[in-house]
mmCIF file of C-alpha atoms and ligand atoms in Angstrom:
data_model
loop_
_atom_site.group_PDB
_atom_site.id
_atom_site.type_symbol
_atom_site.label_atom_id
_atom_site.label_comp_id
_atom_site.label_asym_id
_atom_site.label_seq_id
_atom_site.Cartn_x
_atom_site.Cartn_y
_atom_site.Cartn_z
ATOM 1 C CA MET A 356 17.432 0.328 22.556
ATOM 2 C CA GLU A 357 17.776 3.486 20.474
ATOM 3 C CA GLU A 358 14.268 5.470 19.828
ATOM 4 C CA ILE A 359 13.615 7.499 16.977
ATOM 5 C CA MET A 360 11.004 10.477 16.566
ATOM 6 C CA TYR A 361 9.063 10.658 13.907
ATOM 7 C CA ASP A 362 6.374 13.298 12.589
ATOM 8 C CA LEU A 363 4.378 10.290 10.904
ATOM 9 C CA ILE A 364 4.485 6.539 10.968
ATOM 10 C CA ILE A 365 2.615 4.706 9.040
ATOM 11 C CA LEU A 366 1.825 0.566 9.418
ATOM 12 C CA GLY A 367 1.269 -1.341 6.292
ATOM 13 C CA GLY A 368 2.327 -1.379 3.867
ATOM 14 C CA GLY A 369 -0.699 -1.292 1.464
ATOM 15 C CA PRO A 370 -2.326 0.955 -1.093
ATOM 16 C CA ALA A 371 -3.721 2.970 1.975
ATOM 17 C CA GLY A 372 -0.415 2.798 3.909
ATOM 18 C CA LEU A 373 1.863 2.838 0.819
ATOM 19 C CA THR A 374 -0.997 6.726 -0.049
ATOM 20 C CA ALA A 375 -0.497 8.158 2.981
ATOM 21 C CA ALA A 376 3.131 7.502 3.192
ATOM 22 C CA LEU A 377 2.922 9.409 -0.022
ATOM 23 C CA TYR A 378 0.940 12.133 0.993
ATOM 24 C CA GLY A 379 3.240 12.837 4.588
ATOM 25 C CA ALA A 380 6.146 13.046 2.423
ATOM 26 C CA ARG A 381 5.293 15.246 -0.090
ATOM 27 C CA ALA A 382 3.846 17.365 2.683
ATOM 28 C CA LYS A 383 7.208 16.865 4.517
ATOM 29 C CA LEU A 384 6.755 14.767 7.066
ATOM 30 C CA LYS A 385 9.190 12.790 9.004
ATOM 31 C CA THR A 386 7.359 9.913 7.323
ATOM 32 C CA LEU A 387 8.290 5.917 7.979
ATOM 33 C CA VAL A 388 6.660 3.194 7.352
ATOM 34 C CA ILE A 389 6.433 -0.032 8.946
ATOM 35 C CA GLU A 390 5.280 -3.847 6.205
ATOM 36 C CA SER A 391 6.508 -7.522 8.191
ATOM 37 C CA LYS A 392 5.954 -8.806 5.044
ATOM 38 C CA ILE A 393 5.731 -6.970 1.351
ATOM 39 C CA GLU A 394 4.802 -3.953 -0.171
ATOM 40 C CA GLY A 395 1.067 -3.858 -1.601
ATOM 41 C CA GLY A 396 0.415 -5.873 0.875
ATOM 42 C CA GLN A 397 -3.513 -7.995 -0.409
ATOM 43 C CA ILE A 398 -2.297 -6.499 -3.408
ATOM 44 C CA THR A 399 -0.124 -8.100 -4.043
ATOM 45 C CA ASN A 400 -1.989 -12.187 -4.237
ATOM 46 C CA THR A 401 -4.053 -10.158 -7.388
ATOM 47 C CA THR A 402 -2.729 -11.302 -10.174
ATOM 48 C CA ASP A 403 -4.296 -7.946 -11.928
ATOM 49 C CA VAL A 404 -5.851 -5.408 -10.981
ATOM 50 C CA GLU A 405 -8.340 -3.442 -13.916
ATOM 51 C CA ASN A 406 -9.880 -0.859 -12.293
ATOM 52 C CA TYR A 407 -7.560 1.390 -10.691
ATOM 53 C CA PRO A 408 -7.751 4.349 -12.685
ATOM 54 C CA GLY A 409 -5.908 5.497 -15.973
ATOM 55 C CA ILE A 410 -4.504 1.401 -15.575
ATOM 56 C CA ASP A 411 -5.686 -0.694 -17.582
ATOM 57 C CA MET A 412 -4.541 -3.537 -16.553
ATOM 58 C CA ILE A 413 -1.341 -4.318 -13.520
ATOM 59 C CA ASN A 414 -0.216 -7.662 -12.079
ATOM 60 C CA GLY A 415 -0.317 -6.396 -7.818
ATOM 61 C CA ALA A 416 2.891 -7.297 -6.487
ATOM 62 C CA GLU A 417 3.570 -4.340 -9.567
ATOM 63 C CA LEU A 418 0.911 -1.767 -8.247
ATOM 64 C CA GLY A 419 2.565 -2.396 -4.852
ATOM 65 C CA ALA A 420 6.640 -2.218 -5.903
ATOM 66 C CA LYS A 421 5.252 1.389 -7.656
ATOM 67 C CA MET A 422 3.619 2.474 -5.101
ATOM 68 C CA LYS A 423 6.153 1.742 -2.914
ATOM 69 C CA LYS A 424 9.524 2.762 -5.171
ATOM 70 C CA GLN A 425 7.353 6.292 -5.835
ATOM 71 C CA VAL A 426 6.660 7.188 -1.897
ATOM 72 C CA VAL A 427 11.109 6.405 -1.431
ATOM 73 C CA GLU A 428 11.476 8.784 -3.647
ATOM 74 C CA PHE A 429 9.580 11.841 -2.414
ATOM 75 C CA GLY A 430 12.024 10.659 1.278
ATOM 76 C CA ALA A 431 9.642 9.078 3.567
ATOM 77 C CA GLU A 432 11.898 5.239 5.087
ATOM 78 C CA PHE A 433 9.771 1.972 4.365
ATOM 79 C CA VAL A 434 11.108 -0.893 6.441
ATOM 80 C CA TYR A 435 10.346 -3.838 6.587
ATOM 81 C CA ASP A 436 10.509 -5.265 10.585
ATOM 82 C CA GLU A 437 6.736 -6.549 12.513
ATOM 83 C CA VAL A 438 5.077 -4.105 14.743
ATOM 84 C CA VAL A 439 4.661 -6.287 18.417
ATOM 85 C CA GLU A 440 3.433 -3.204 20.488
ATOM 86 C CA ALA A 441 1.888 0.252 19.901
ATOM 87 C CA GLU A 442 1.023 2.717 22.141
ATOM 88 C CA LEU A 443 -1.093 5.744 21.114
ATOM 89 C CA LYS A 444 -3.230 6.903 23.916
ATOM 90 C CA GLU A 445 -0.819 9.537 25.268
ATOM 91 C CA GLU A 446 0.843 11.877 22.509
ATOM 92 C CA VAL A 447 4.400 10.371 21.776
ATOM 93 C CA LYS A 448 2.973 8.038 20.570
ATOM 94 C CA LYS A 449 5.468 4.725 20.801
ATOM 95 C CA ILE A 450 5.731 1.958 17.856
ATOM 96 C CA LYS A 451 8.547 -1.916 19.600
ATOM 97 C CA THR A 452 9.175 -3.246 16.776
ATOM 98 C CA LYS A 453 10.987 -6.251 16.468
ATOM 99 C CA GLU A 454 14.120 -5.031 15.438
ATOM 100 C CA LYS A 455 13.336 -1.022 17.051
ATOM 101 C CA GLU A 456 11.830 1.444 19.451
ATOM 102 C CA TYR A 457 10.472 3.966 17.388
ATOM 103 C CA GLU A 458 8.032 7.572 18.170
ATOM 104 C CA ALA A 459 5.711 9.516 16.657
ATOM 105 C CA LYS A 460 3.842 12.721 16.400
ATOM 106 C CA ALA A 461 0.889 10.948 14.987
ATOM 107 C CA VAL A 462 0.843 6.938 13.171
ATOM 108 C CA ILE A 463 -1.428 5.864 11.123
ATOM 109 C CA ILE A 464 -3.231 2.484 10.664
ATOM 110 C CA ALA A 465 -3.727 0.232 8.344
ATOM 111 C CA THR A 466 -2.628 -3.040 8.667
ATOM 112 C CA GLY A 467 -5.313 -4.751 6.127
ATOM 113 C CA ALA A 468 -6.483 -8.098 6.981
ATOM 114 C CA ASP A 469 -5.718 -11.161 6.086
ATOM 115 C CA PRO A 470 -7.070 -13.728 4.449
ATOM 116 C CA ARG A 471 -10.155 -15.890 6.432
ATOM 117 C CA LYS A 472 -9.635 -19.287 7.374
ATOM 118 C CA ILE A 473 -12.392 -22.153 6.697
ATOM 119 C CA GLY A 474 -11.455 -23.575 9.846
ATOM 120 C CA CYS A 475 -12.496 -26.871 8.745
ATOM 121 C CA PRO A 476 -9.769 -29.758 10.764
ATOM 122 C CA GLY A 477 -6.821 -30.288 8.301
ATOM 123 C CA GLU A 478 -6.761 -26.824 6.794
ATOM 124 C CA GLU A 479 -3.653 -26.064 9.104
ATOM 125 C CA GLU A 480 -2.657 -28.894 8.597
ATOM 126 C CA TYR A 481 -2.586 -28.213 4.414
ATOM 127 C CA ALA A 482 -1.933 -24.862 4.301
ATOM 128 C CA GLY A 483 1.421 -24.883 2.226
ATOM 129 C CA LYS A 484 0.854 -29.040 1.031
ATOM 130 C CA GLY A 485 -2.156 -28.658 -0.826
ATOM 131 C CA ILE A 486 -4.038 -25.824 0.453
ATOM 132 C CA SER A 487 -3.092 -22.331 -0.562
ATOM 133 C CA TYR A 488 -4.580 -19.288 -0.186
ATOM 134 C CA CYS A 489 -2.219 -17.446 -3.259
ATOM 135 C CA ALA A 490 -4.083 -17.945 -6.822
ATOM 136 C CA THR A 491 -0.629 -15.450 -8.276
ATOM 137 C CA CYS A 492 1.764 -18.339 -5.747
ATOM 138 C CA ASP A 493 1.232 -21.148 -6.133
ATOM 139 C CA ALA A 494 -1.226 -21.499 -8.919
ATOM 140 C CA ALA A 495 1.181 -22.550 -11.400
ATOM 141 C CA PHE A 496 2.004 -26.181 -9.837
ATOM 142 C CA TYR A 497 -1.580 -27.668 -10.282
ATOM 143 C CA GLU A 498 -0.216 -26.891 -14.196
ATOM 144 C CA GLY A 499 -3.362 -29.859 -15.940
ATOM 145 C CA LEU A 500 -3.920 -30.501 -12.654
ATOM 146 C CA GLU A 501 -7.571 -30.072 -10.808
ATOM 147 C CA VAL A 502 -8.316 -26.793 -8.454
ATOM 148 C CA TYR A 503 -11.002 -26.300 -5.646
ATOM 149 C CA VAL A 504 -12.007 -23.499 -5.298
ATOM 150 C CA VAL A 505 -13.783 -22.162 -1.959
ATOM 151 C CA GLY A 506 -15.265 -18.853 -1.478
ATOM 152 C CA GLY A 507 -18.219 -17.291 -4.145
ATOM 153 C CA GLY A 508 -17.272 -13.606 -4.027
ATOM 154 C CA ASP A 509 -14.829 -11.631 -6.115
ATOM 155 C CA SER A 510 -11.774 -13.179 -5.074
ATOM 156 C CA ALA A 511 -13.528 -16.877 -5.598
ATOM 157 C CA ILE A 512 -14.046 -15.920 -8.694
ATOM 158 C CA ASP A 513 -11.198 -13.481 -9.348
ATOM 159 C CA GLU A 514 -8.718 -16.000 -8.817
ATOM 160 C CA ALA A 515 -10.282 -19.220 -10.543
ATOM 161 C CA LEU A 516 -9.629 -17.615 -13.845
ATOM 162 C CA PHE A 517 -6.640 -16.901 -13.454
ATOM 163 C CA ILE A 518 -6.211 -20.662 -11.921
ATOM 164 C CA THR A 519 -7.425 -21.750 -16.191
ATOM 165 C CA LYS A 520 -5.160 -21.038 -17.406
ATOM 166 C CA PHE A 521 -2.959 -23.412 -15.305
ATOM 167 C CA ALA A 522 -5.930 -25.818 -14.079
ATOM 168 C CA LYS A 523 -7.342 -28.775 -16.072
ATOM 169 C CA LYS A 524 -10.174 -27.506 -14.563
ATOM 170 C CA VAL A 525 -11.524 -25.245 -11.678
ATOM 171 C CA HIS A 526 -14.239 -26.425 -9.500
ATOM 172 C CA ILE A 527 -16.213 -23.461 -7.434
ATOM 173 C CA ILE A 528 -17.174 -24.737 -4.122
ATOM 174 C CA HIS A 529 -19.853 -22.259 -2.568
ATOM 175 C CA ARG A 530 -22.200 -22.720 0.576
ATOM 176 C CA ARG A 531 -25.218 -20.309 -1.429
ATOM 177 C CA ASP A 532 -26.767 -20.975 -4.845
ATOM 178 C CA ALA A 533 -26.067 -17.979 -6.902
ATOM 179 C CA LEU A 534 -22.246 -16.012 -6.061
ATOM 180 C CA ARG A 535 -21.817 -12.312 -4.242
ATOM 181 C CA ALA A 536 -19.142 -11.896 -7.208
ATOM 182 C CA SER A 537 -19.848 -8.335 -9.555
ATOM 183 C CA GLN A 538 -21.719 -9.772 -12.684
ATOM 184 C CA THR A 539 -18.580 -9.207 -15.050
ATOM 185 C CA LEU A 540 -16.832 -11.790 -12.794
ATOM 186 C CA GLN A 541 -19.584 -14.591 -12.583
ATOM 187 C CA LYS A 542 -20.632 -14.043 -15.972
ATOM 188 C CA ARG A 543 -16.855 -14.460 -16.860
ATOM 189 C CA ALA A 544 -16.968 -17.778 -14.468
ATOM 190 C CA PHE A 545 -20.241 -19.341 -16.047
ATOM 191 C CA ASP A 546 -19.196 -18.722 -19.864
ATOM 192 C CA ASN A 547 -15.479 -20.378 -19.065
ATOM 193 C CA ASP A 548 -15.706 -23.740 -19.543
ATOM 194 C CA LYS A 549 -12.387 -24.327 -17.892
ATOM 195 C CA ILE A 550 -14.756 -24.102 -14.294
ATOM 196 C CA ASP A 551 -17.892 -26.195 -12.507
ATOM 197 C CA PHE A 552 -19.982 -25.232 -9.984
ATOM 198 C CA ILE A 553 -20.620 -26.871 -6.168
ATOM 199 C CA TRP A 554 -23.342 -25.291 -5.191
ATOM 200 C CA ASP A 555 -24.569 -25.286 -1.253
ATOM 201 C CA SER A 556 -21.461 -27.284 -0.084
ATOM 202 C CA THR A 557 -18.814 -26.410 2.448
ATOM 203 C CA VAL A 558 -15.527 -28.124 3.289
ATOM 204 C CA LYS A 559 -15.907 -29.608 6.046
ATOM 205 C CA GLU A 560 -13.535 -31.659 6.073
ATOM 206 C CA ILE A 561 -9.432 -31.804 4.847
ATOM 207 C CA LYS A 562 -7.097 -35.245 4.612
ATOM 208 C CA GLY A 563 -4.489 -36.573 3.304
ATOM 209 C CA ASP A 564 -1.255 -37.885 4.475
ATOM 210 C CA MET A 565 2.843 -35.438 2.865
ATOM 211 C CA THR A 566 0.113 -33.840 0.551
ATOM 212 C CA ALA A 567 -3.794 -32.322 1.252
ATOM 213 C CA LYS A 568 -5.639 -35.899 -1.027
ATOM 214 C CA GLU A 569 -9.029 -35.881 0.786
ATOM 215 C CA LEU A 570 -11.674 -33.501 0.548
ATOM 216 C CA VAL A 571 -15.070 -34.051 2.219
ATOM 217 C CA LEU A 572 -17.520 -31.963 1.602
ATOM 218 C CA GLU A 573 -21.271 -31.498 3.056
ATOM 219 C CA ASN A 574 -24.230 -29.937 0.925
ATOM 220 C CA LEU A 575 -25.788 -27.753 2.788
ATOM 221 C CA LYS A 576 -29.140 -28.232 1.948
ATOM 222 C CA THR A 577 -29.266 -31.725 1.831
ATOM 223 C CA GLY A 578 -26.881 -32.517 4.416
ATOM 224 C CA GLU A 579 -25.257 -35.180 2.292
ATOM 225 C CA VAL A 580 -21.828 -35.909 3.155
ATOM 226 C CA LYS A 581 -18.916 -36.537 -0.155
ATOM 227 C CA SER A 582 -15.249 -37.176 -0.420
ATOM 228 C CA ILE A 583 -13.582 -35.788 -3.236
ATOM 229 C CA THR A 584 -9.921 -38.449 -3.570
ATOM 230 C CA SER A 585 -7.575 -38.901 -6.218
ATOM 231 C CA ASP A 586 -4.581 -40.703 -7.681
ATOM 232 C CA GLU A 587 -3.463 -37.388 -8.910
ATOM 233 C CA PRO A 588 -2.608 -34.669 -6.682
ATOM 234 C CA PHE A 589 -4.870 -31.221 -7.108
ATOM 235 C CA GLY A 590 -4.949 -28.228 -5.087
ATOM 236 C CA ILE A 591 -7.601 -25.899 -3.196
ATOM 237 C CA PHE A 592 -7.817 -22.649 -3.076
ATOM 238 C CA VAL A 593 -9.100 -20.790 -0.292
ATOM 239 C CA PHE A 594 -11.385 -17.751 -1.259
ATOM 240 C CA ILE A 595 -13.525 -17.177 1.531
ATOM 241 C CA GLY A 596 -13.097 -13.129 2.759
ATOM 242 C CA TYR A 597 -10.753 -11.373 4.641
ATOM 243 C CA VAL A 598 -10.147 -10.899 8.310
ATOM 244 C CA PRO A 599 -9.003 -7.785 9.769
ATOM 245 C CA ASN A 600 -5.169 -7.303 10.704
ATOM 246 C CA THR A 601 -6.469 -4.994 14.207
ATOM 247 C CA LYS A 602 -5.827 -7.156 17.544
ATOM 248 C CA LEU A 603 -2.496 -5.866 18.641
ATOM 249 C CA PHE A 604 -5.167 -2.933 18.788
ATOM 250 C CA GLU A 605 -7.350 -3.535 21.123
ATOM 251 C CA GLY A 606 -7.994 -2.072 24.348
ATOM 252 C CA GLN A 607 -6.806 1.133 22.543
ATOM 253 C CA ILE A 608 -8.786 1.458 19.442
ATOM 254 C CA GLU A 609 -12.466 1.281 18.857
ATOM 255 C CA MET A 610 -13.701 -1.494 17.086
ATOM 256 C CA GLU A 611 -16.339 -3.543 15.885
ATOM 257 C CA LYS A 612 -16.101 -6.975 14.872
ATOM 258 C CA GLY A 613 -12.555 -6.260 14.584
ATOM 259 C CA TYR A 614 -13.239 -2.794 12.422
ATOM 260 C CA ILE A 615 -12.245 -0.121 13.319
ATOM 261 C CA LYS A 616 -14.945 2.375 13.705
ATOM 262 C CA THR A 617 -12.688 6.003 11.886
ATOM 263 C CA ASP A 618 -14.773 9.106 10.971
ATOM 264 C CA GLU A 619 -14.445 9.755 7.658
ATOM 265 C CA GLU A 620 -11.787 11.864 8.063
ATOM 266 C CA MET A 621 -10.130 8.800 9.397
ATOM 267 C CA HIS A 622 -9.961 10.087 13.130
ATOM 268 C CA THR A 623 -10.546 7.289 15.287
ATOM 269 C CA ASN A 624 -11.252 7.298 19.129
ATOM 270 C CA LEU A 625 -7.338 8.122 20.100
ATOM 271 C CA ASP A 626 -5.791 11.654 19.161
ATOM 272 C CA GLY A 627 -3.413 11.340 16.669
ATOM 273 C CA VAL A 628 -4.147 8.262 15.377
ATOM 274 C CA PHE A 629 -6.063 7.374 12.288
ATOM 275 C CA ALA A 630 -7.357 4.270 10.491
ATOM 276 C CA ALA A 631 -6.970 3.680 6.328
ATOM 277 C CA GLY A 632 -7.582 0.493 3.987
ATOM 278 C CA ASP A 633 -9.061 -2.799 4.738
ATOM 279 C CA LEU A 634 -9.195 -2.762 8.425
ATOM 280 C CA ARG A 635 -12.107 0.112 8.864
ATOM 281 C CA ILE A 636 -15.158 -0.208 8.680
ATOM 282 C CA LYS A 637 -16.612 0.285 5.391
ATOM 283 C CA THR A 638 -18.432 -0.976 2.124
ATOM 284 C CA VAL A 639 -16.347 -0.960 -0.251
ATOM 285 C CA ARG A 640 -12.314 -2.103 -0.125
ATOM 286 C CA GLN A 641 -11.497 -2.036 -3.315
ATOM 287 C CA VAL A 642 -7.530 -0.436 -4.012
ATOM 288 C CA VAL A 643 -8.688 3.223 -4.927
ATOM 289 C CA THR A 644 -10.454 2.708 -1.706
ATOM 290 C CA ALA A 645 -7.733 2.326 0.040
ATOM 291 C CA ALA A 646 -6.170 4.581 -1.668
ATOM 292 C CA SER A 647 -8.556 7.582 -0.236
ATOM 293 C CA ASP A 648 -8.665 6.523 3.231
ATOM 294 C CA GLY A 649 -4.744 6.298 2.891
ATOM 295 C CA ALA A 650 -4.581 10.463 1.208
ATOM 296 C CA ILE A 651 -7.509 11.801 4.177
ATOM 297 C CA ALA A 652 -5.051 9.395 7.029
ATOM 298 C CA ALA A 653 -1.983 11.670 5.360
ATOM 299 C CA VAL A 654 -3.958 14.903 5.353
ATOM 300 C CA ASN A 655 -5.998 14.307 9.121
ATOM 301 C CA ALA A 656 -2.018 13.493 10.421
ATOM 302 C CA GLU A 657 -0.665 17.035 8.738
ATOM 303 C CA LYS A 658 -3.044 19.035 10.110
ATOM 304 C CA TYR A 659 -3.128 17.144 13.307
ATOM 305 C CA ILE A 660 0.396 18.140 14.075
ATOM 306 C CA ALA A 661 0.311 21.136 13.179
ATOM 307 C CA GLU A 662 -2.342 21.767 15.349
ATOM 308 C CA LYS A 663 -0.419 20.764 18.249
ATOM 309 C CA GLU A 664 3.009 22.620 17.748
ATOM 310 C CA GLY A 665 0.317 25.406 16.997
ATOM 311 C CA LYS A 666 0.732 26.138 13.239
ATOM 312 C CA LEU A 667 -1.256 27.678 11.062
ATOM 313 C CA TYR A 668 -2.380 24.536 9.045
ATOM 314 C CA GLU A 669 -4.008 25.603 5.406
ATOM 315 C CA GLY A 670 -4.249 22.791 3.994
ATOM 316 C CA PHE A 671 -7.837 22.410 3.075
ATOM 317 C CA LYS A 672 -10.480 24.625 4.025
ATOM 318 C CA GLU A 673 -13.338 23.249 6.168
ATOM 319 C CA ASN A 674 -17.064 22.976 5.220
ATOM 320 C CA LYS A 675 -18.084 26.021 7.248
HETATM 321 P P1 LIG B 2105 -16.109 -11.310 0.315
HETATM 322 O O1 LIG B 2105 -16.808 -10.431 -1.106
HETATM 323 O O2 LIG B 2105 -16.809 -11.205 1.998
HETATM 324 O O3 LIG B 2105 -16.642 -12.396 -0.506
HETATM 325 C C1 LIG B 2105 -16.236 -13.855 0.343
HETATM 326 C C2 LIG B 2105 -16.565 -14.754 0.381
HETATM 327 O O4 LIG B 2105 -16.666 -16.494 0.809
HETATM 328 C C3 LIG B 2105 -18.755 -15.002 -0.344
HETATM 329 O O5 LIG B 2105 -18.890 -14.929 -1.176
HETATM 330 C C4 LIG B 2105 -18.819 -16.073 1.631
HETATM 331 O O6 LIG B 2105 -20.236 -16.525 0.641
HETATM 332 C C5 LIG B 2105 -18.116 -16.948 0.827
HETATM 333 N N1 LIG B 2105 -17.732 -17.315 2.723
HETATM 334 C C6 LIG B 2105 -17.407 -16.435 3.872
HETATM 335 N N2 LIG B 2105 -17.168 -16.472 5.196
HETATM 336 C C7 LIG B 2105 -16.862 -18.602 4.335
HETATM 337 C C8 LIG B 2105 -16.787 -19.786 5.015
HETATM 338 N N3 LIG B 2105 -16.756 -19.773 6.692
HETATM 339 N N4 LIG B 2105 -17.857 -20.756 4.445
HETATM 340 C C9 LIG B 2105 -17.464 -21.168 2.904
HETATM 341 N N5 LIG B 2105 -17.692 -19.964 2.626
HETATM 342 C C10 LIG B 2105 -17.913 -18.410 2.957
HETATM 343 O O7 LIG B 2105 -14.781 -11.585 0.029
HETATM 344 P P2 LIG B 2105 -13.888 -10.893 -1.363
HETATM 345 O O8 LIG B 2105 -14.274 -11.997 -2.317
HETATM 346 O O9 LIG B 2105 -12.415 -12.053 -0.317
HETATM 347 O O10 LIG B 2105 -13.709 -9.451 -1.490
HETATM 348 C C11 LIG B 2105 -13.888 -9.268 0.067
HETATM 349 C C12 LIG B 2105 -13.228 -7.378 -1.196
HETATM 350 O O11 LIG B 2105 -12.185 -6.705 -2.024
HETATM 351 C C13 LIG B 2105 -14.988 -7.433 -1.635
HETATM 352 O O12 LIG B 2105 -14.952 -5.648 -1.805
HETATM 353 C C14 LIG B 2105 -14.388 -7.031 -2.908
HETATM 354 O O13 LIG B 2105 -15.412 -6.986 -4.310
HETATM 355 C C15 LIG B 2105 -13.437 -7.106 -3.105
HETATM 356 N N6 LIG B 2105 -12.128 -7.461 -4.141
HETATM 357 C C16 LIG B 2105 -13.049 -7.142 -4.915
HETATM 358 C C17 LIG B 2105 -11.730 -7.309 -6.751
HETATM 359 C C18 LIG B 2105 -12.296 -7.253 -7.950
HETATM 360 O O14 LIG B 2105 -13.191 -6.435 -8.231
HETATM 361 N N7 LIG B 2105 -11.701 -7.856 -9.234
HETATM 362 C C19 LIG B 2105 -11.483 -9.033 -6.639
HETATM 363 C C20 LIG B 2105 -11.379 -9.078 -5.047
HETATM 364 C C21 LIG B 2105 -11.423 -8.365 -4.198
HETATM 365 P P3 LIG B 2105 -21.744 -16.124 1.077
HETATM 366 O O15 LIG B 2105 -21.349 -15.365 -0.664
HETATM 367 O O16 LIG B 2105 -22.393 -16.779 1.855
HETATM 368 O O17 LIG B 2105 -21.785 -14.428 2.026
#
């Protein structure tokens, strides 16, 4: 199989990976981004991004596409492929994808996170048949119908508000009696006539035939179990957080509950391996913080490569 040597390989093409690629390519590193799905990562599931500095409002997928275009224009390579193996401990890092084998002097892991599943019976069976994890992709199917949104964080509320553009009613099912979402989003949801709340409840089971037809809920305070059915189709949208995409690196990279440990310079426990974005142990997971991680990781990767090659790195001055 063909092997290709890069200065920097970035795993993941979300905001963290693409920002790392921007900085890597601008520093004239031979840079490759490997993305298994679509550029932009999680933001492609977000309707509107309105908290990225300097941009009033932009569709998530559009922001991802712009980021990719920019890095490619600066000379980074971008491939759609799935990483199946990563050997990161040695000086030369080996990345095996479904299609090829690559080598790199430094690697930045920016593989992000996937939507968390409820884990109840019927969820897997009806995924894509009434259950969705992406409002941008699927909300339009529920024009004039009822939708149930599971979750109480920013994603659930943000997406519930978006779904009201299509659905006649959006019921938010939350396991507590207070939302986790920001005050701004909460206010918008409480002020929206199309939204109501089912508090203290979780989804116990999803039943149906060809599509989901019955939602079994349990009230966690009273223990009451109730079943929601309808003659009309209805949608179930799940937004209960994310699970980091780090399984591939288990046993090599230090993690806590699947999240990668780094220092402030994005170094992992392995020389020449950096991590950036939502898969890192941190508190604020936003597009802007992912981008920040990516920039820091790339600058430090550049420094690492320069030092390995005995070159003087003049990029930044460390505090003494
Ligand atoms: P999140 O903040 O972790 O919220 C997850 C929500 O799901 C919480 O309300 C949680 O309930 C609930 N939950 C978790 N596990 C559950 C389970 N097994 N069953 C039922 N409910 C469960 O996740 P997120 O909303 O996806 O947001 C992720 C990050 O992205 C956050 O940092 C958020 O601020 C950011 N984000 C920002 C924006 C924006 O600024 N517009 C939009 C989207 C996301 P509890 O509250 O009881 O824990």
